[in-house]
């Protein structure tokens, strides 16, 4: 029998002396495996569905009526997003516009003059239906104005001697 290249004369004798490799004599190298720890008690912390990995669906409250069924479908403020909006115009702002000359107090003032004088901003896409005159700055307001607004607090202007009329516009 001929020995392959590179093998010395004692290699064949060494192979003959070693035991034959089979499944019965395979084992890991010494020190490569740690001994297994013995587990006692619970394996996953808690009992029941937590240990078994079967969680209930999202929103389940353990048999109690869930939150999404407890609250009503329709609120008592229904239609608040469709209400007409009226942009506030304070008497301070109106006096400021008069002082700047954007609004003429001798002429009747309506919504178009207020929008052109940049007193109020009307956006029909945001359900703005006009301007609302509020009493803020009634103590410093000194002009006699004939104003036509959609909603108004008449006390402040009529106290000075002006005229307030309410008129509604359809945008």
PDB file of C-alpha atoms in Angstrom:
ATOM      1  CA  UNK A   1       0.000   0.000   0.000  1.00  0.00           C
ATOM      2  CA  UNK A   2       1.223   3.405  -0.956  1.00  0.00           C
ATOM      3  CA  UNK A   3       1.049   6.441   1.341  1.00  0.00           C
ATOM      4  CA  UNK A   4      -0.010   9.817  -0.157  1.00  0.00           C
ATOM      5  CA  UNK A   5       2.315  12.678  -0.664  1.00  0.00           C
ATOM      6  CA  UNK A   6       3.320  14.721   2.363  1.00  0.00           C
ATOM      7  CA  UNK A   7       2.459  12.062   4.887  1.00  0.00           C
ATOM      8  CA  UNK A   8       5.294  10.666   6.888  1.00  0.00           C
ATOM      9  CA  UNK A   9       5.888   6.959   7.415  1.00  0.00           C
ATOM     10  CA  UNK A  10       4.352   7.029  10.895  1.00  0.00           C
ATOM     11  CA  UNK A  11       1.044   8.668   9.837  1.00  0.00           C
ATOM     12  CA  UNK A  12      -0.543   5.455   8.700  1.00  0.00           C
ATOM     13  CA  UNK A  13       0.440   3.737  11.899  1.00  0.00           C
ATOM     14  CA  UNK A  14      -1.090   6.625  13.894  1.00  0.00           C
ATOM     15  CA  UNK A  15      -4.391   6.319  12.014  1.00  0.00           C
ATOM     16  CA  UNK A  16      -4.503   2.611  12.672  1.00  0.00           C
ATOM     17  CA  UNK A  17      -3.887   3.143  16.397  1.00  0.00           C
ATOM     18  CA  UNK A  18      -6.696   5.770  16.832  1.00  0.00           C
ATOM     19  CA  UNK A  19     -10.285   4.572  17.407  1.00  0.00           C
ATOM     20  CA  UNK A  20     -12.675   4.694  14.478  1.00  0.00           C
ATOM     21  CA  UNK A  21     -14.940   7.846  14.390  1.00  0.00           C
ATOM     22  CA  UNK A  22     -18.653   7.118  14.915  1.00  0.00           C
ATOM     23  CA  UNK A  23     -21.665   8.801  16.521  1.00  0.00           C
ATOM     24  CA  UNK A  24     -21.064   6.845  19.674  1.00  0.00           C
ATOM     25  CA  UNK A  25     -17.683   8.407  20.409  1.00  0.00           C
ATOM     26  CA  UNK A  26     -18.321  12.049  19.346  1.00  0.00           C
ATOM     27  CA  UNK A  27     -18.256  14.563  22.213  1.00  0.00           C
ATOM     28  CA  UNK A  28     -17.444  18.314  22.459  1.00  0.00           C
ATOM     29  CA  UNK A  29     -14.008  19.588  23.320  1.00  0.00           C
ATOM     30  CA  UNK A  30     -13.337  19.858  27.032  1.00  0.00           C
ATOM     31  CA  UNK A  31     -14.286  23.306  28.453  1.00  0.00           C
ATOM     32  CA  UNK A  32     -16.386  24.335  25.456  1.00  0.00           C
ATOM     33  CA  UNK A  33     -19.754  23.678  27.120  1.00  0.00           C
ATOM     34  CA  UNK A  34     -21.068  24.937  30.457  1.00  0.00           C
ATOM     35  CA  UNK A  35     -23.253  22.695  32.564  1.00  0.00           C
ATOM     36  CA  UNK A  36     -26.990  23.462  32.255  1.00  0.00           C
ATOM     37  CA  UNK A  37     -28.632  25.332  35.120  1.00  0.00           C
ATOM     38  CA  UNK A  38     -31.591  23.721  36.756  1.00  0.00           C
ATOM     39  CA  UNK A  39     -34.753  25.827  36.450  1.00  0.00           C
ATOM     40  CA  UNK A  40     -37.235  25.951  39.259  1.00  0.00           C
ATOM     41  CA  UNK A  41     -40.635  27.613  39.470  1.00  0.00           C
ATOM     42  CA  UNK A  42     -42.137  29.796  36.734  1.00  0.00           C
ATOM     43  CA  UNK A  43     -40.431  29.907  33.414  1.00  0.00           C
ATOM     44  CA  UNK A  44     -41.863  33.186  32.078  1.00  0.00           C
ATOM     45  CA  UNK A  45     -42.493  35.288  35.135  1.00  0.00           C
ATOM     46  CA  UNK A  46     -46.262  35.028  35.574  1.00  0.00           C
ATOM     47  CA  UNK A  47     -49.024  32.514  35.214  1.00  0.00           C
ATOM     48  CA  UNK A  48     -51.757  32.237  32.650  1.00  0.00           C
ATOM     49  CA  UNK A  49     -51.784  33.942  29.284  1.00  0.00           C
ATOM     50  CA  UNK A  50     -48.584  35.859  30.077  1.00  0.00           C
ATOM     51  CA  UNK A  51     -46.670  32.611  30.456  1.00  0.00           C
ATOM     52  CA  UNK A  52     -48.290  31.001  27.444  1.00  0.00           C
ATOM     53  CA  UNK A  53     -47.832  33.958  25.112  1.00  0.00           C
ATOM     54  CA  UNK A  54     -51.518  34.370  24.172  1.00  0.00           C
ATOM     55  CA  UNK A  55     -52.418  38.029  24.643  1.00  0.00           C
ATOM     56  CA  UNK A  56     -55.966  39.356  24.195  1.00  0.00           C
ATOM     57  CA  UNK A  57     -56.762  41.765  21.381  1.00  0.00           C
ATOM     58  CA  UNK A  58     -55.924  45.450  21.604  1.00  0.00           C
ATOM     59  CA  UNK A  59     -58.534  47.391  23.568  1.00  0.00           C
ATOM     60  CA  UNK A  60     -59.779  44.379  25.566  1.00  0.00           C
ATOM     61  CA  UNK A  61     -60.274  45.313  29.210  1.00  0.00           C
ATOM     62  CA  UNK A  62     -60.779  41.908  30.788  1.00  0.00           C
ATOM     63  CA  UNK A  63     -64.542  41.622  30.475  1.00  0.00           C
ATOM     64  CA  UNK A  64     -65.259  45.207  31.535  1.00  0.00           C
ATOM     65  CA  UNK A  65     -67.113  47.284  28.939  1.00  0.00           C
ATOM     66  CA  UNK A  66     -64.283  48.823  26.910  1.00  0.00           C
ATOM     67  CA  UNK A  67     -63.747  52.537  26.595  1.00  0.00           C
ATOM     68  CA  UNK A  68     -64.736  52.759  22.959  1.00  0.00           C
ATOM     69  CA  UNK A  69     -68.147  51.279  23.789  1.00  0.00           C
ATOM     70  CA  UNK A  70     -68.689  53.353  26.940  1.00  0.00           C
ATOM     71  CA  UNK A  71     -68.474  56.737  25.250  1.00  0.00           C
ATOM     72  CA  UNK A  72     -71.362  57.881  23.006  1.00  0.00           C
ATOM     73  CA  UNK A  73     -71.038  57.826  19.245  1.00  0.00           C
ATOM     74  CA  UNK A  74     -72.445  61.324  18.783  1.00  0.00           C
ATOM     75  CA  UNK A  75     -71.569  64.171  21.113  1.00  0.00           C
ATOM     76  CA  UNK A  76     -73.885  66.817  22.468  1.00  0.00           C
ATOM     77  CA  UNK A  77     -71.916  69.499  20.584  1.00  0.00           C
ATOM     78  CA  UNK A  78     -72.912  68.133  17.218  1.00  0.00           C
ATOM     79  CA  UNK A  79     -72.434  70.498  14.317  1.00  0.00           C
ATOM     80  CA  UNK A  80     -69.907  72.756  16.044  1.00  0.00           C
ATOM     81  CA  UNK A  81     -67.639  72.512  13.025  1.00  0.00           C
ATOM     82  CA  UNK A  82     -70.406  73.831  10.734  1.00  0.00           C
ATOM     83  CA  UNK A  83     -71.352  76.858  12.827  1.00  0.00           C
ATOM     84  CA  UNK A  84     -70.927  80.271  11.319  1.00  0.00           C
ATOM     85  CA  UNK A  85     -67.835  82.092  12.497  1.00  0.00           C
ATOM     86  CA  UNK A  86     -67.668  85.853  12.961  1.00  0.00           C
ATOM     87  CA  UNK A  87     -64.240  87.468  13.187  1.00  0.00           C
ATOM     88  CA  UNK A  88     -63.974  89.814  16.189  1.00  0.00           C
ATOM     89  CA  UNK A  89     -63.264  93.501  15.625  1.00  0.00           C
ATOM     90  CA  UNK A  90     -62.503  95.390  18.801  1.00  0.00           C
ATOM     91  CA  UNK A  91     -63.093  99.108  19.227  1.00  0.00           C
ATOM     92  CA  UNK A  92     -59.341  99.502  19.812  1.00  0.00           C
ATOM     93  CA  UNK A  93     -58.678  98.069  16.351  1.00  0.00           C
ATOM     94  CA  UNK A  94     -61.414 100.217  14.785  1.00  0.00           C
ATOM     95  CA  UNK A  95     -59.958 103.372  16.375  1.00  0.00           C
ATOM     96  CA  UNK A  96     -56.514 102.348  15.089  1.00  0.00           C
ATOM     97  CA  UNK A  97     -57.882 101.949  11.547  1.00  0.00           C
ATOM     98  CA  UNK A  98     -59.585 105.343  11.763  1.00  0.00           C
ATOM     99  CA  UNK A  99     -56.357 106.987  13.016  1.00  0.00           C
ATOM    100  CA  UNK A 100     -54.386 105.460  10.134  1.00  0.00           C
ATOM    101  CA  UNK A 101     -56.969 106.653   7.622  1.00  0.00           C
ATOM    102  CA  UNK A 102     -57.927 103.185   6.406  1.00  0.00           C
ATOM    103  CA  UNK A 103     -61.544 103.659   7.512  1.00  0.00           C
ATOM    104  CA  UNK A 104     -63.433 106.920   6.928  1.00  0.00           C
ATOM    105  CA  UNK A 105     -65.676 107.708   9.959  1.00  0.00           C
ATOM    106  CA  UNK A 106     -67.836 110.148   7.974  1.00  0.00           C
ATOM    107  CA  UNK A 107     -69.003 107.435   5.552  1.00  0.00           C
ATOM    108  CA  UNK A 108     -71.114 104.392   6.551  1.00  0.00           C
ATOM    109  CA  UNK A 109     -68.671 101.609   7.313  1.00  0.00           C
ATOM    110  CA  UNK A 110     -69.537  98.092   6.186  1.00  0.00           C
ATOM    111  CA  UNK A 111     -67.768  94.761   5.786  1.00  0.00           C
ATOM    112  CA  UNK A 112     -66.109  95.642   2.482  1.00  0.00           C
ATOM    113  CA  UNK A 113     -64.463  98.745   3.939  1.00  0.00           C
ATOM    114  CA  UNK A 114     -63.235  96.750   6.931  1.00  0.00           C
ATOM    115  CA  UNK A 115     -61.777  94.015   4.729  1.00  0.00           C
ATOM    116  CA  UNK A 116     -60.164  96.511   2.356  1.00  0.00           C
ATOM    117  CA  UNK A 117     -58.735  98.444   5.313  1.00  0.00           C
ATOM    118  CA  UNK A 118     -57.410  95.134   6.696  1.00  0.00           C
ATOM    119  CA  UNK A 119     -59.487  95.391   9.849  1.00  0.00           C
ATOM    120  CA  UNK A 120     -60.892  91.873   9.589  1.00  0.00           C
ATOM    121  CA  UNK A 121     -59.915  88.925   7.444  1.00  0.00           C
ATOM    122  CA  UNK A 122     -62.789  86.945   5.976  1.00  0.00           C
ATOM    123  CA  UNK A 123     -62.141  83.415   4.742  1.00  0.00           C
ATOM    124  CA  UNK A 124     -65.326  81.710   3.471  1.00  0.00           C
ATOM    125  CA  UNK A 125     -63.524  78.352   3.324  1.00  0.00           C
ATOM    126  CA  UNK A 126     -63.167  78.563   7.111  1.00  0.00           C
ATOM    127  CA  UNK A 127     -66.882  79.405   7.547  1.00  0.00           C
ATOM    128  CA  UNK A 128     -66.301  83.127   8.179  1.00  0.00           C
ATOM    129  CA  UNK A 129     -69.593  84.931   7.677  1.00  0.00           C
ATOM    130  CA  UNK A 130     -68.562  88.439   8.650  1.00  0.00           C
ATOM    131  CA  UNK A 131     -67.312  90.536  11.532  1.00  0.00           C
ATOM    132  CA  UNK A 132     -68.368  90.804  15.137  1.00  0.00           C
ATOM    133  CA  UNK A 133     -67.962  94.132  16.917  1.00  0.00           C
ATOM    134  CA  UNK A 134     -66.763  93.645  20.506  1.00  0.00           C
ATOM    135  CA  UNK A 135     -66.568  96.186  23.325  1.00  0.00           C
ATOM    136  CA  UNK A 136     -62.845  95.899  24.006  1.00  0.00           C
ATOM    137  CA  UNK A 137     -61.456  99.425  24.155  1.00  0.00           C
ATOM    138  CA  UNK A 138     -64.788 101.205  24.685  1.00  0.00           C
ATOM    139  CA  UNK A 139     -63.216 103.656  27.148  1.00  0.00           C
ATOM    140  CA  UNK A 140     -60.632 104.895  24.587  1.00  0.00           C
ATOM    141  CA  UNK A 141     -62.907 104.929  21.524  1.00  0.00           C
ATOM    142  CA  UNK A 142     -63.770 108.503  20.553  1.00  0.00           C
ATOM    143  CA  UNK A 143     -65.021 108.525  16.923  1.00  0.00           C
ATOM    144  CA  UNK A 144     -68.695 108.752  15.934  1.00  0.00           C
ATOM    145  CA  UNK A 145     -69.115 105.938  13.447  1.00  0.00           C
ATOM    146  CA  UNK A 146     -72.008 104.672  11.355  1.00  0.00           C
ATOM    147  CA  UNK A 147     -71.083 100.969  11.150  1.00  0.00           C
ATOM    148  CA  UNK A 148     -72.828  97.959   9.675  1.00  0.00           C
ATOM    149  CA  UNK A 149     -71.665  94.704  11.280  1.00  0.00           C
ATOM    150  CA  UNK A 150     -72.986  91.156  11.455  1.00  0.00           C
ATOM    151  CA  UNK A 151     -72.928  90.909  15.241  1.00  0.00           C
ATOM    152  CA  UNK A 152     -72.331  93.893  17.490  1.00  0.00           C
ATOM    153  CA  UNK A 153     -72.331  95.103  21.048  1.00  0.00           C
ATOM    154  CA  UNK A 154     -74.256  98.330  20.564  1.00  0.00           C
ATOM    155  CA  UNK A 155     -73.574  99.808  23.971  1.00  0.00           C
ATOM    156  CA  UNK A 156     -70.118 101.200  23.281  1.00  0.00           C
ATOM    157  CA  UNK A 157     -70.729 103.005  19.993  1.00  0.00           C
ATOM    158  CA  UNK A 158     -74.231 104.244  20.779  1.00  0.00           C
ATOM    159  CA  UNK A 159     -72.960 105.648  24.065  1.00  0.00           C
ATOM    160  CA  UNK A 160     -70.642 107.933  22.068  1.00  0.00           C
ATOM    161  CA  UNK A 161     -73.333 108.867  19.556  1.00  0.00           C
ATOM    162  CA  UNK A 162     -72.640 106.544  16.617  1.00  0.00           C
ATOM    163  CA  UNK A 163     -75.077 104.217  14.842  1.00  0.00           C
ATOM    164  CA  UNK A 164     -74.806 100.426  14.695  1.00  0.00           C
ATOM    165  CA  UNK A 165     -76.888  98.329  12.303  1.00  0.00           C
ATOM    166  CA  UNK A 166     -76.666  94.564  11.899  1.00  0.00           C
ATOM    167  CA  UNK A 167     -76.782  93.019   8.444  1.00  0.00           C
ATOM    168  CA  UNK A 168     -75.946  89.495   7.363  1.00  0.00           C
ATOM    169  CA  UNK A 169     -74.091  88.590   4.217  1.00  0.00           C
ATOM    170  CA  UNK A 170     -74.287  85.343   2.323  1.00  0.00           C
ATOM    171  CA  UNK A 171     -70.778  84.443   1.193  1.00  0.00           C
TER     172      UNK A 171
END
